[in-house]
Amino acid sequence: MTPPHPYEGLNSPPVERPMQKMARFHTLEVADVKRETEDAISIGLQIPQDLREDFRFIHGQYLTLKLEVDGEELRRSYSICSSPFEEGRLRIAVKRVHGGRASSKLVEQLKAGDTLEVMTPMGNFYTLCDAAHEKHYVAFAAGSGITPILSILMTTLR
């Protein structure tokens, strides 16, 4: 049985529940990099028109990046912190982890115009939204755990 669509009853974005697709990597351009704190950035990714269907997502999902660091391939997952209503753009946040090779490279070196290998969105961390309860949602988050909650909040409050 298919679970209800998380946007059911809301002013939903013009998408159906994303179908489970074969996950694969695509090269995406970094539109912008915002310094959020001394050790954290958010990365805006530009989604080309021909890949927008593949990168449709439900609030609370994540992206996996494939990076090369010192000749070794690393894969790291980061929660999407933008709303599905923002067409053509996705935003993730990265916090530098002490000794973290991937997070350090991203926080210290990434800039607009760079490209990243990005897997299509995955994950089931979302909440079912009901328009009848639109003013009765509460969210709690701490530290870097706020990133998927930001996506959920922006979508729910829309």
GROMACS .gro file of C-alpha atoms in nm:
model
  158
    1MET     CA    1   0.000   0.000   0.000
    2THR     CA    2   0.135   0.342  -0.096
    3PRO     CA    3   0.153   0.583   0.199
    4PRO     CA    4  -0.037   0.911   0.166
    5HIS     CA    5   0.140   1.192  -0.014
    6PRO     CA    6   0.308   1.424   0.241
    7TYR     CA    7   0.154   1.732   0.079
    8GLU     CA    8  -0.199   1.594   0.069
    9GLY     CA    9  -0.454   1.869   0.131
   10LEU     CA   10  -0.199   2.153   0.115
   11ASN     CA   11  -0.111   2.393  -0.163
   12SER     CA   12   0.115   2.123  -0.294
   13PRO     CA   13   0.396   2.172  -0.540
   14PRO     CA   14   0.314   2.052  -0.890
   15VAL     CA   15   0.449   1.702  -0.828
   16GLU     CA   16   0.323   1.363  -0.730
   17ARG     CA   17   0.496   1.152  -0.469
   18PRO     CA   18   0.837   1.081  -0.627
   19MET     CA   19   0.857   0.728  -0.758
   20GLN     CA   20   1.145   0.515  -0.637
   21LYS     CA   21   1.393   0.549  -0.921
   22MET     CA   22   1.727   0.387  -0.977
   23ALA     CA   23   1.960   0.610  -0.779
   24ARG     CA   24   2.253   0.740  -0.978
   25PHE     CA   25   2.497   1.026  -0.973
   26HIS     CA   26   2.468   1.340  -1.186
   27THR     CA   27   2.708   1.631  -1.223
   28LEU     CA   28   2.551   1.947  -1.080
   29GLU     CA   29   2.685   2.302  -1.073
   30VAL     CA   30   2.724   2.486  -0.744
   31ALA     CA   31   2.511   2.801  -0.777
   32ASP     CA   32   2.628   2.957  -0.451
   33VAL     CA   33   2.801   2.882  -0.122
   34LYS     CA   34   2.684   3.066   0.191
   35ARG     CA   35   2.891   3.078   0.507
   36GLU     CA   36   2.637   2.995   0.781
   37THR     CA   37   2.884   2.970   1.073
   38GLU     CA   38   3.260   2.945   1.108
   39ASP     CA   39   3.238   2.569   1.049
   40ALA     CA   40   2.926   2.538   0.833
   41ILE     CA   41   2.818   2.631   0.484
   42SER     CA   42   2.505   2.584   0.280
   43ILE     CA   43   2.543   2.489  -0.084
   44GLY     CA   44   2.294   2.591  -0.350
   45LEU     CA   45   2.284   2.342  -0.637
   46GLN     CA   46   2.147   2.438  -0.977
   47ILE     CA   47   1.928   2.162  -1.124
   48PRO     CA   48   1.925   2.165  -1.507
   49GLN     CA   49   1.583   2.145  -1.670
   50ASP     CA   50   1.647   1.793  -1.803
   51LEU     CA   51   1.725   1.661  -1.450
   52ARG     CA   52   1.445   1.832  -1.254
   53GLU     CA   53   1.224   1.526  -1.265
   54ASP     CA   54   1.505   1.310  -1.124
   55PHE     CA   55   1.575   1.560  -0.845
   56ARG     CA   56   1.216   1.611  -0.726
   57PHE     CA   57   1.209   1.546  -0.354
   58ILE     CA   58   0.995   1.531  -0.044
   59HIS     CA   59   1.090   1.753   0.249
   60GLY     CA   60   1.325   1.566   0.482
   61GLN     CA   61   1.513   1.373   0.213
   62TYR     CA   62   1.891   1.381   0.160
   63LEU     CA   63   2.150   1.385  -0.118
   64THR     CA   64   2.467   1.177  -0.141
   65LEU     CA   65   2.778   1.347  -0.277
   66LYS     CA   66   3.069   1.165  -0.436
   67LEU     CA   67   3.400   1.345  -0.377
   68GLU     CA   68   3.761   1.270  -0.449
   69VAL     CA   69   3.993   1.357  -0.161
   70ASP     CA   70   4.364   1.274  -0.183
   71GLY     CA   71   4.296   1.027  -0.464
   72GLU     CA   72   4.027   0.839  -0.269
   73GLU     CA   73   3.657   0.836  -0.356
   74LEU     CA   74   3.439   0.937  -0.061
   75ARG     CA   75   3.061   0.937  -0.040
   76ARG     CA   76   2.880   1.152   0.214
   77SER     CA   77   2.509   1.219   0.265
   78TYR     CA   78   2.367   1.561   0.350
   79SER     CA   79   2.006   1.655   0.425
   80ILE     CA   80   1.825   1.888   0.189
   81CYS     CA   81   1.742   2.210   0.374
   82SER     CA   82   1.536   2.381   0.102
   83SER     CA   83   1.171   2.341   0.015
   84PRO     CA   84   1.041   2.131  -0.275
   85PHE     CA   85   0.854   2.448  -0.382
   86GLU     CA   86   1.185   2.607  -0.492
   87GLU     CA   87   1.199   2.489  -0.852
   88GLY     CA   88   1.537   2.432  -1.012
   89ARG     CA   89   1.742   2.466  -0.693
   90LEU     CA   90   1.834   2.245  -0.401
   91ARG     CA   91   2.024   2.350  -0.090
   92ILE     CA   92   2.220   2.131   0.149
   93ALA     CA   93   2.420   2.226   0.456
   94VAL     CA   94   2.762   2.092   0.549
   95LYS     CA   95   2.926   2.128   0.888
   96ARG     CA   96   3.300   2.067   0.911
   97VAL     CA   97   3.369   1.765   1.129
   98HIS     CA   98   3.704   1.753   1.311
   99GLY     CA   99   3.917   1.520   1.099
  100GLY     CA  100   3.642   1.494   0.836
  101ARG     CA  101   3.807   1.484   0.497
  102ALA     CA  102   3.492   1.539   0.290
  103SER     CA  103   3.337   1.808   0.510
  104SER     CA  104   3.669   1.993   0.543
  105LYS     CA  105   3.721   1.996   0.167
  106LEU     CA  106   3.369   2.127   0.105
  107VAL     CA  107   3.376   2.393   0.380
  108GLU     CA  108   3.727   2.515   0.297
  109GLN     CA  109   3.743   2.491  -0.083
  110LEU     CA  110   3.400   2.479  -0.251
  111LYS     CA  111   3.291   2.785  -0.449
  112ALA     CA  112   3.018   2.889  -0.692
  113GLY     CA  113   3.077   2.747  -1.039
  114ASP     CA  114   3.236   2.425  -0.911
  115THR     CA  115   3.064   2.096  -0.993
  116LEU     CA  116   2.972   1.809  -0.764
  117GLU     CA  117   2.870   1.450  -0.831
  118VAL     CA  118   2.527   1.423  -0.666
  119MET     CA  119   2.298   1.122  -0.629
  120THR     CA  120   1.925   1.172  -0.669
  121PRO     CA  121   1.728   1.239  -0.345
  122MET     CA  122   1.664   0.953  -0.106
  123GLY     CA  123   1.516   0.893   0.239
  124ASN     CA  124   1.185   0.862   0.422
  125PHE     CA  125   1.224   1.122   0.699
  126TYR     CA  126   0.914   1.329   0.629
  127THR     CA  127   0.589   1.413   0.798
  128LEU     CA  128   0.242   1.376   0.653
  129CYS     CA  129   0.084   1.721   0.627
  130ASP     CA  130  -0.286   1.780   0.677
  131ALA     CA  131  -0.435   2.119   0.586
  132ALA     CA  132  -0.689   2.082   0.869
  133HIS     CA  133  -0.398   2.099   1.116
  134GLU     CA  134  -0.195   2.366   0.936
  135LYS     CA  135  -0.143   2.578   1.249
  136HIS     CA  136  -0.077   2.287   1.485
  137TYR     CA  137   0.269   2.160   1.399
  138VAL     CA  138   0.571   2.172   1.630
  139ALA     CA  139   0.928   2.085   1.536
  140PHE     CA  140   1.236   2.029   1.752
  141ALA     CA  141   1.594   2.007   1.632
  142ALA     CA  142   1.944   2.065   1.763
  143GLY     CA  143   2.276   2.135   1.598
  144SER     CA  144   2.326   2.015   1.243
  145GLY     CA  145   2.013   1.799   1.286
  146ILE     CA  146   1.814   2.108   1.195
  147THR     CA  147   1.880   2.074   0.822
  148PRO     CA  148   1.599   1.830   0.732
  149ILE     CA  149   1.370   2.009   0.979
  150LEU     CA  150   1.423   2.336   0.787
  151SER     CA  151   1.293   2.170   0.471
  152ILE     CA  152   0.997   2.023   0.659
  153LEU     CA  153   0.913   2.359   0.821
  154MET     CA  154   0.939   2.562   0.500
  155THR     CA  155   0.712   2.315   0.324
  156THR     CA  156   0.459   2.290   0.607
  157LEU     CA  157   0.439   2.668   0.656
  158ARG     CA  158   0.388   2.741   0.288
   0.00000   0.00000   0.00000
